[in-house]
Coordinates of N, CA and C in Angstrom, one line a residue:
G1 N -0.9 -9.4 13.2 CA -0.6 -8.1 13.8 C 0.3 -7.2 13.0
H2 N 0.7 -7.6 11.8 CA 1.5 -6.8 10.9 C 0.6 -5.9 10.0
I3 N 1.0 -4.7 9.8 CA 0.3 -3.8 8.9 C 1.3 -3.3 7.9
V4 N 0.9 -3.4 6.6 CA 1.7 -2.8 5.5 C 1.1 -1.5 5.1
T5 N 2.0 -0.5 5.0 CA 1.5 0.8 4.6 C 2.6 1.5 3.8
N6 N 2.4 2.7 3.3 CA 3.4 3.4 2.6 C 4.4 4.0 3.5
F7 N 5.7 4.0 3.1 CA 6.7 4.7 3.8 C 6.4 6.2 4.1
H8 N 5.9 6.8 3.0 CA 5.6 8.3 3.2 C 4.6 8.6 4.2
V9 N 3.8 7.6 4.6 CA 2.7 7.8 5.6 C 3.4 7.8 7.0
I10 N 4.4 7.1 7.2 CA 5.1 7.0 8.6 C 6.4 7.8 8.6
E11 N 6.8 8.3 7.5 CA 8.1 9.0 7.5 C 8.2 10.2 8.5
G12 N 9.2 10.2 9.2 CA 9.5 11.3 10.2 C 8.8 11.1 11.6
A13 N 8.0 10.1 11.7 CA 7.3 9.8 13.0 C 8.1 8.9 13.9
S14 N 7.9 9.1 15.2 CA 8.7 8.2 16.1 C 7.7 7.4 16.9
R15 N 6.4 7.7 17.0 CA 5.4 6.9 17.7 C 4.3 6.7 16.8
F16 N 3.7 5.5 16.9 CA 2.6 5.1 16.0 C 1.4 4.6 16.8
K17 N 0.2 5.2 16.5 CA -1.0 4.8 17.1 C -1.9 4.4 15.9
V18 N -2.5 3.2 15.9 CA -3.3 2.7 14.8 C -4.7 2.6 15.3
T19 N -5.6 3.2 14.6 CA -7.1 3.1 14.9 C -7.7 2.0 14.1
L20 N -8.3 1.1 14.7 CA -9.0 0.0 14.1 C -10.4 0.3 13.7
A21 N -11.0 -0.6 12.9 CA -12.4 -0.3 12.4 C -13.4 -0.2 13.6
D22 N -13.2 -0.8 14.7 CA -14.1 -0.7 15.8 C -13.8 0.6 16.7
K23 N -12.9 1.5 16.2 CA -12.5 2.7 16.8 C -11.6 2.6 18.0
S24 N -11.2 1.3 18.3 CA -10.2 1.1 19.3 C -8.8 1.5 18.7
T25 N -7.9 1.8 19.6 CA -6.5 2.2 19.1 C -5.5 1.2 19.7
R26 N -4.4 1.0 19.0 CA -3.3 0.2 19.5 C -2.0 1.0 19.1
Q27 N -1.0 0.8 20.0 CA 0.3 1.3 19.7 C 0.9 0.3 18.7
A28 N 1.9 0.8 17.9 CA 2.6 -0.1 16.9 C 4.0 0.4 16.9
T29 N 4.9 -0.6 16.4 CA 6.3 -0.3 16.2 C 6.6 -0.6 14.8
V30 N 7.7 0.0 14.3 CA 8.1 -0.2 12.9 C 9.0 -1.5 12.9
V31 N 8.6 -2.4 12.1 CA 9.4 -3.6 11.8 C 10.5 -3.3 10.9
G32 N 10.2 -2.5 9.8 CA 11.2 -2.1 8.9 C 10.6 -1.3 7.7
T33 N 11.4 -0.8 6.9 CA 11.0 0.1 5.8 C 11.7 -0.2 4.5
A34 N 11.1 0.2 3.4 CA 11.8 0.2 2.1 C 11.4 1.5 1.5
P35 N 12.1 2.6 1.9 CA 11.8 4.0 1.4 C 11.8 4.1 -0.1
D36 N 12.7 3.5 -0.8 CA 12.8 3.6 -2.3 C 11.7 2.8 -3.0
R37 N 10.9 2.0 -2.2 CA 9.8 1.3 -2.8 C 8.5 1.8 -2.1
D38 N 8.6 2.8 -1.2 CA 7.5 3.5 -0.5 C 6.6 2.5 0.2
L39 N 7.3 1.6 0.9 CA 6.6 0.6 1.8 C 7.2 0.5 3.2
A40 N 6.3 0.2 4.1 CA 6.8 0.1 5.5 C 5.9 -1.0 6.2
V41 N 6.5 -1.7 7.1 CA 5.7 -2.7 7.9 C 5.7 -2.3 9.4
L42 N 4.5 -2.3 10.0 CA 4.3 -2.0 11.4 C 3.9 -3.3 12.1
K43 N 4.1 -3.4 13.4 CA 3.6 -4.5 14.2 C 2.8 -3.9 15.3
L44 N 1.5 -4.4 15.4 CA 0.7 -3.9 16.5 C 1.2 -4.5 17.8
E45 N 1.1 -3.7 18.9 CA 1.4 -4.2 20.2 C 0.2 -4.9 20.8
G46 N 0.4 -5.8 21.7 CA -0.7 -6.5 22.4 C -1.2 -7.7 21.6
S47 N -2.2 -8.3 22.1 CA -2.8 -9.4 21.5 C -3.5 -9.1 20.2
T48 N -3.3 -10.0 19.2 CA -3.9 -9.8 17.9 C -4.9 -10.9 17.5
T49 N -5.3 -11.7 18.5 CA -6.2 -12.8 18.2 C -7.6 -12.3 17.8
D50 N -7.9 -11.1 18.2 CA -9.3 -10.6 17.9 C -9.3 -9.9 16.5
L51 N -8.2 -9.7 15.9 CA -8.2 -9.0 14.6 C -8.6 -9.9 13.4
K52 N -9.3 -9.3 12.5 CA -9.6 -10.1 11.3 C -8.5 -9.8 10.2
K53 N -8.1 -10.9 9.6 CA -7.1 -10.8 8.6 C -7.7 -10.5 7.2
I54 N -7.2 -9.6 6.5 CA -7.7 -9.3 5.2 C -7.2 -10.3 4.2
T55 N -8.1 -10.6 3.2 CA -7.7 -11.6 2.2 C -6.8 -10.9 1.1
V56 N -5.7 -11.5 0.9 CA -4.8 -11.0 -0.1 C -4.9 -11.7 -1.4
G57 N -5.1 -11.0 -2.5 CA -5.2 -11.6 -3.8 C -3.9 -11.6 -4.5
S58 N -4.0 -11.5 -5.8 CA -2.8 -11.5 -6.7 C -3.0 -10.4 -7.7
S59 N -1.8 -9.9 -8.1 CA -1.9 -8.8 -9.1 C -1.3 -9.2 -10.5
D60 N -1.0 -10.5 -10.6 CA -0.4 -10.9 -11.9 C -1.4 -11.2 -13.0
D61 N -2.7 -11.2 -12.6 CA -3.7 -11.4 -13.7 C -4.7 -10.3 -13.8
L62 N -4.3 -9.1 -13.4 CA -5.2 -7.9 -13.5 C -5.4 -7.5 -14.9
M63 N -6.5 -6.9 -15.2 CA -6.9 -6.5 -16.6 C -7.4 -5.1 -16.6
V64 N -7.0 -4.3 -17.6 CA -7.5 -3.0 -17.8 C -9.0 -3.1 -17.9
G65 N -9.8 -2.2 -17.2 CA -11.2 -2.3 -17.2 C -11.8 -3.0 -16.0
Q66 N -11.0 -3.7 -15.3 CA -11.5 -4.5 -14.1 C -11.9 -3.5 -13.0
K67 N -13.1 -3.8 -12.4 CA -13.5 -2.9 -11.3 C -12.7 -3.1 -10.1
V68 N -12.5 -2.0 -9.4 CA -11.7 -2.0 -8.1 C -12.3 -1.0 -7.1
L69 N -12.0 -1.2 -5.9 CA -12.4 -0.4 -4.8 C -11.2 0.1 -4.0
A70 N -11.1 1.4 -3.7 CA -10.1 2.0 -2.9 C -10.6 2.4 -1.6
I71 N -9.9 1.9 -0.5 CA -10.4 2.2 0.9 C -9.3 3.1 1.5
G72 N -9.8 4.1 2.3 CA -8.8 4.9 3.0 C -9.6 6.0 3.8
N73 N -8.8 7.0 4.2 CA -9.3 8.1 5.0 C -9.0 9.4 4.4
P74 N -9.5 9.7 3.2 CA -9.1 10.9 2.5 C -9.6 12.1 3.3
F75 N -8.6 13.0 3.5 CA -8.8 14.3 4.2 C -9.5 14.0 5.6
G76 N -9.1 12.9 6.2 CA -9.6 12.6 7.6 C -11.0 12.0 7.6
L77 N -11.6 11.8 6.4 CA -13.0 11.2 6.4 C -12.8 9.7 6.5
S78 N -13.0 9.1 7.6 CA -12.6 7.7 7.9 C -13.5 6.7 7.2
N79 N -12.9 5.6 6.9 CA -13.6 4.4 6.3 C -14.3 4.8 4.9
T80 N -13.6 5.5 4.1 CA -14.2 5.9 2.8 C -13.9 4.8 1.7
V81 N -14.9 4.4 0.9 CA -14.7 3.5 -0.2 C -15.1 4.2 -1.4
T82 N -14.2 4.1 -2.4 CA -14.5 4.6 -3.8 C -14.4 3.5 -4.8
V83 N -15.1 3.6 -5.9 CA -15.1 2.6 -6.9 C -14.6 3.1 -8.2
G84 N -13.9 2.3 -8.9 CA -13.4 2.7 -10.3 C -13.0 1.5 -11.0
V85 N -12.1 1.7 -12.0 CA -11.6 0.6 -12.8 C -10.1 0.7 -12.9
I86 N -9.4 -0.4 -13.3 CA -8.0 -0.3 -13.6 C -7.9 0.4 -14.9
S87 N -7.2 1.5 -14.9 CA -7.1 2.3 -16.2 C -5.9 1.9 -17.0
S88 N -4.8 1.4 -16.3 CA -3.6 0.9 -17.0 C -2.8 0.1 -16.0
L89 N -1.9 -0.6 -16.6 CA -1.0 -1.4 -15.8 C 0.5 -1.1 -16.1
H90 N 1.4 -1.4 -15.2 CA 2.8 -1.1 -15.5 C 3.2 0.3 -15.7
R91 N 2.5 1.2 -15.0 CA 2.8 2.7 -15.1 C 4.0 3.1 -14.3
S92 N 4.7 4.1 -14.7 CA 5.8 4.7 -14.0 C 5.3 6.1 -13.5
L93 N 5.8 6.5 -12.4 CA 5.4 7.8 -11.9 C 6.6 8.5 -11.2
N94 N 6.8 9.7 -11.5 CA 7.9 10.5 -10.9 C 7.2 11.4 -9.8
S95 N 7.4 11.1 -8.6 CA 6.7 11.8 -7.5 C 7.7 12.3 -6.5
E96 N 7.8 13.6 -6.4 CA 8.7 14.3 -5.4 C 10.1 13.7 -5.5
G97 N 10.6 13.6 -6.7 CA 12.0 13.2 -6.9 C 12.2 11.7 -6.9
S98 N 11.3 10.9 -6.6 CA 11.4 9.4 -6.7 C 10.6 8.9 -7.9
I99 N 11.2 7.9 -8.5 CA 10.5 7.3 -9.6 C 10.0 5.9 -9.2
Y100 N 8.7 5.7 -9.3 CA 8.1 4.4 -9.0 C 7.7 3.8 -10.3
K101 N 8.0 2.5 -10.4 CA 7.7 1.8 -11.6 C 6.7 0.6 -11.4
D102 N 6.1 0.2 -12.5 CA 5.2 -0.9 -12.5 C 4.0 -0.7 -11.6
L103 N 3.4 0.4 -11.6 CA 2.2 0.7 -10.7 C 0.9 0.4 -11.5
I104 N -0.1 0.2 -10.6 CA -1.5 0.0 -11.2 C -2.1 1.4 -11.2
Q105 N -2.6 1.8 -12.4 CA -3.3 3.1 -12.5 C -4.8 2.8 -12.4
T106 N -5.5 3.7 -11.6 CA -6.9 3.5 -11.4 C -7.6 4.9 -11.4
D107 N -8.9 4.9 -11.8 CA -9.7 6.1 -11.7 C -10.5 6.1 -10.4
A108 N -10.4 5.1 -9.6 CA -11.0 5.1 -8.3 C -10.5 6.3 -7.5
S109 N -11.3 7.1 -6.9 CA -10.8 8.3 -6.3 C -9.8 8.0 -5.2
I110 N -8.6 8.5 -5.4 CA -7.5 8.4 -4.4 C -7.1 9.8 -4.1
N111 N -7.1 10.2 -2.8 CA -6.8 11.5 -2.3 C -5.8 11.4 -1.2
P112 N -5.3 12.5 -0.7 CA -4.4 12.5 0.5 C -5.2 11.9 1.6
G113 N -4.6 10.9 2.2 CA -5.3 10.1 3.3 C -5.7 8.7 2.9
N114 N -5.7 8.5 1.5 CA -5.9 7.1 1.0 C -4.6 6.3 1.0
S115 N -3.5 7.0 1.1 CA -2.2 6.3 1.0 C -2.1 5.2 2.1
G116 N -1.5 4.1 1.7 CA -1.4 3.0 2.6 C -2.6 2.1 2.7
G117 N -3.7 2.5 2.2 CA -4.9 1.7 2.2 C -5.0 0.7 1.1
P118 N -5.9 -0.2 1.2 CA -5.9 -1.3 0.1 C -6.7 -0.9 -1.1
L119 N -6.2 -1.4 -2.2 CA -7.0 -1.4 -3.5 C -7.5 -2.8 -3.6
L120 N -8.8 -3.0 -3.7 CA -9.4 -4.3 -3.7 C -10.1 -4.6 -5.0
N121 N -10.1 -5.9 -5.4 CA -10.9 -6.4 -6.5 C -12.4 -6.5 -6.0
I122 N -13.3 -6.9 -6.9 CA -14.7 -7.0 -6.6 C -15.0 -8.2 -5.6
L123 N -14.0 -9.0 -5.4 CA -14.2 -10.1 -4.5 C -13.7 -9.7 -3.1
G124 N -13.2 -8.5 -2.9 CA -12.7 -8.0 -1.6 C -11.3 -8.4 -1.3
K125 N -10.6 -8.9 -2.3 CA -9.2 -9.3 -2.1 C -8.3 -8.1 -2.4
V126 N -7.2 -7.9 -1.6 CA -6.3 -6.9 -1.8 C -5.4 -7.2 -3.0
I127 N -5.4 -6.2 -4.0 CA -4.6 -6.4 -5.2 C -3.5 -5.3 -5.3
G128 N -3.6 -4.3 -4.4 CA -2.6 -3.2 -4.4 C -2.7 -2.4 -3.1
I129 N -1.7 -1.6 -3.0 CA -1.6 -0.6 -1.9 C -1.7 0.8 -2.5
N130 N -2.7 1.6 -2.2 CA -2.9 2.9 -2.7 C -1.7 3.8 -2.3
T131 N -1.1 4.4 -3.3 CA 0.2 5.1 -2.9 C 0.3 6.5 -3.4
A132 N -0.3 6.9 -4.6 CA 0.0 8.2 -5.1 C -1.2 8.7 -6.0
I133 N -1.2 10.0 -6.3 CA -2.1 10.5 -7.3 C -1.3 11.4 -8.2
Y134 N -1.8 11.6 -9.4 CA -1.2 12.5 -10.4 C -1.8 13.9 -10.1
S135 N -1.0 14.8 -9.5 CA -1.5 16.0 -8.9 C -2.0 17.0 -10.0
H136 N -1.6 16.8 -11.2 CA -2.0 17.8 -12.2 C -3.3 17.4 -12.9
A137 N -4.0 16.4 -12.4 CA -5.3 15.9 -13.0 C -6.2 15.4 -11.9
Q138 N -7.4 15.0 -12.3 CA -8.3 14.4 -11.4 C -8.6 13.0 -11.9
G139 N -8.8 12.1 -10.9 CA -9.1 10.7 -11.3 C -8.0 9.9 -11.8
I140 N -6.7 10.2 -11.5 CA -5.6 9.4 -11.8 C -4.9 9.0 -10.6
G141 N -5.1 7.8 -10.1 CA -4.4 7.3 -8.9 C -3.6 6.1 -9.2
F142 N -2.7 5.8 -8.2 CA -1.8 4.7 -8.5 C -1.7 3.8 -7.2
A143 N -1.4 2.6 -7.4 CA -1.3 1.6 -6.4 C -0.1 0.7 -6.7
I144 N 0.6 0.2 -5.6 CA 1.7 -0.7 -5.8 C 1.0 -2.1 -5.9
P145 N 1.4 -2.9 -6.9 CA 0.8 -4.2 -7.0 C 1.1 -5.1 -5.8
I146 N 0.1 -5.9 -5.4 CA 0.2 -6.7 -4.2 C 1.3 -7.8 -4.3
D147 N 1.5 -8.3 -5.5 CA 2.6 -9.3 -5.6 C 3.9 -8.8 -5.2
R148 N 4.2 -7.5 -5.6 CA 5.4 -6.9 -5.2 C 5.4 -6.5 -3.7
V149 N 4.3 -6.1 -3.2 CA 4.1 -5.8 -1.8 C 4.4 -7.0 -1.0
K150 N 3.9 -8.2 -1.4 CA 4.2 -9.4 -0.6 C 5.7 -9.7 -0.6
K151 N 6.4 -9.6 -1.7 CA 7.8 -9.9 -1.7 C 8.6 -8.9 -0.8
I152 N 8.3 -7.6 -0.9 CA 9.0 -6.6 -0.2 C 8.7 -6.7 1.3
S153 N 7.4 -6.9 1.7 CA 7.0 -7.0 3.1 C 7.6 -8.3 3.7
S154 N 7.7 -9.4 3.0 CA 8.3 -10.6 3.5 C 9.8 -10.3 3.8
A155 N 10.5 -9.6 2.9 CA 11.9 -9.3 3.2 C 12.0 -8.4 4.4
I156 N 11.1 -7.4 4.5 CA 11.2 -6.5 5.6 C 11.0 -7.2 6.9
M157 N 10.0 -8.1 7.0 CA 9.7 -8.9 8.2 C 10.9 -9.8 8.6
K158 N 11.6 -10.3 7.6 CA 12.7 -11.2 7.8 C 14.0 -10.5 8.2
Y159 N 14.3 -9.4 7.5 CA 15.6 -8.7 7.6 C 15.5 -7.3 8.2
G160 N 14.3 -6.7 8.2 CA 14.1 -5.3 8.7 C 14.2 -4.3 7.6
S161 N 14.6 -4.8 6.4 CA 14.8 -3.9 5.2 C 14.8 -4.9 4.0
V162 N 15.0 -4.3 2.8 CA 15.1 -5.1 1.6 C 16.6 -5.2 1.3
P163 N 17.2 -6.4 1.4 CA 18.6 -6.6 1.1 C 18.9 -6.2 -0.3
P164 N 20.1 -5.5 -0.5 CA 20.5 -5.2 -1.9 C 20.8 -6.4 -2.7
V165 N 20.5 -6.3 -4.0 CA 20.8 -7.3 -4.9 C 22.3 -7.3 -5.3
W166 N 22.9 -8.5 -5.3 CA 24.3 -8.6 -5.6 C 24.5 -9.8 -6.6
F167 N 25.0 -9.5 -7.7 CA 25.2 -10.6 -8.7 C 26.6 -11.2 -8.7
G168 N 27.5 -10.6 -8.1 CA 28.9 -11.2 -8.0 C 29.7 -11.1 -9.3
I169 N 29.3 -10.2 -10.1 CA 30.0 -10.0 -11.4 C 31.1 -9.0 -11.2

């Protein structure tokens, strides 16, 4: 019943309604957020026994040229799938005053409305969360690698946020 999405998708909202693939809707609550990492975790209300869990892959072995699929709702066009390749790895992006590091760059079409949706490998496993586009060009999209998403979302589910790092020096 947990949903991982981008923080910028839920930012400023106080109520959350999630539409599922079968067109049914569920209310959701925020478990926690990591605004500086542009991630948030929601929890669906009600029974979740009927939901299908998406298979999560790994992002530590990705290769430039690897085929990927981006799923989302660009411009309100629901259940859209686009195909592309990984164009680069470990990219940094300055977006609206925030700097995001270590992103997956893809030429799979990512537009407003794709944010928070999965970036999949050809086996249908989630390898990233679609998060941004380079607005001065076409065909340059970015996703947060799933291995980082897993670490951050685990911390959010445990603590409600990502605890700050402290070295004790």
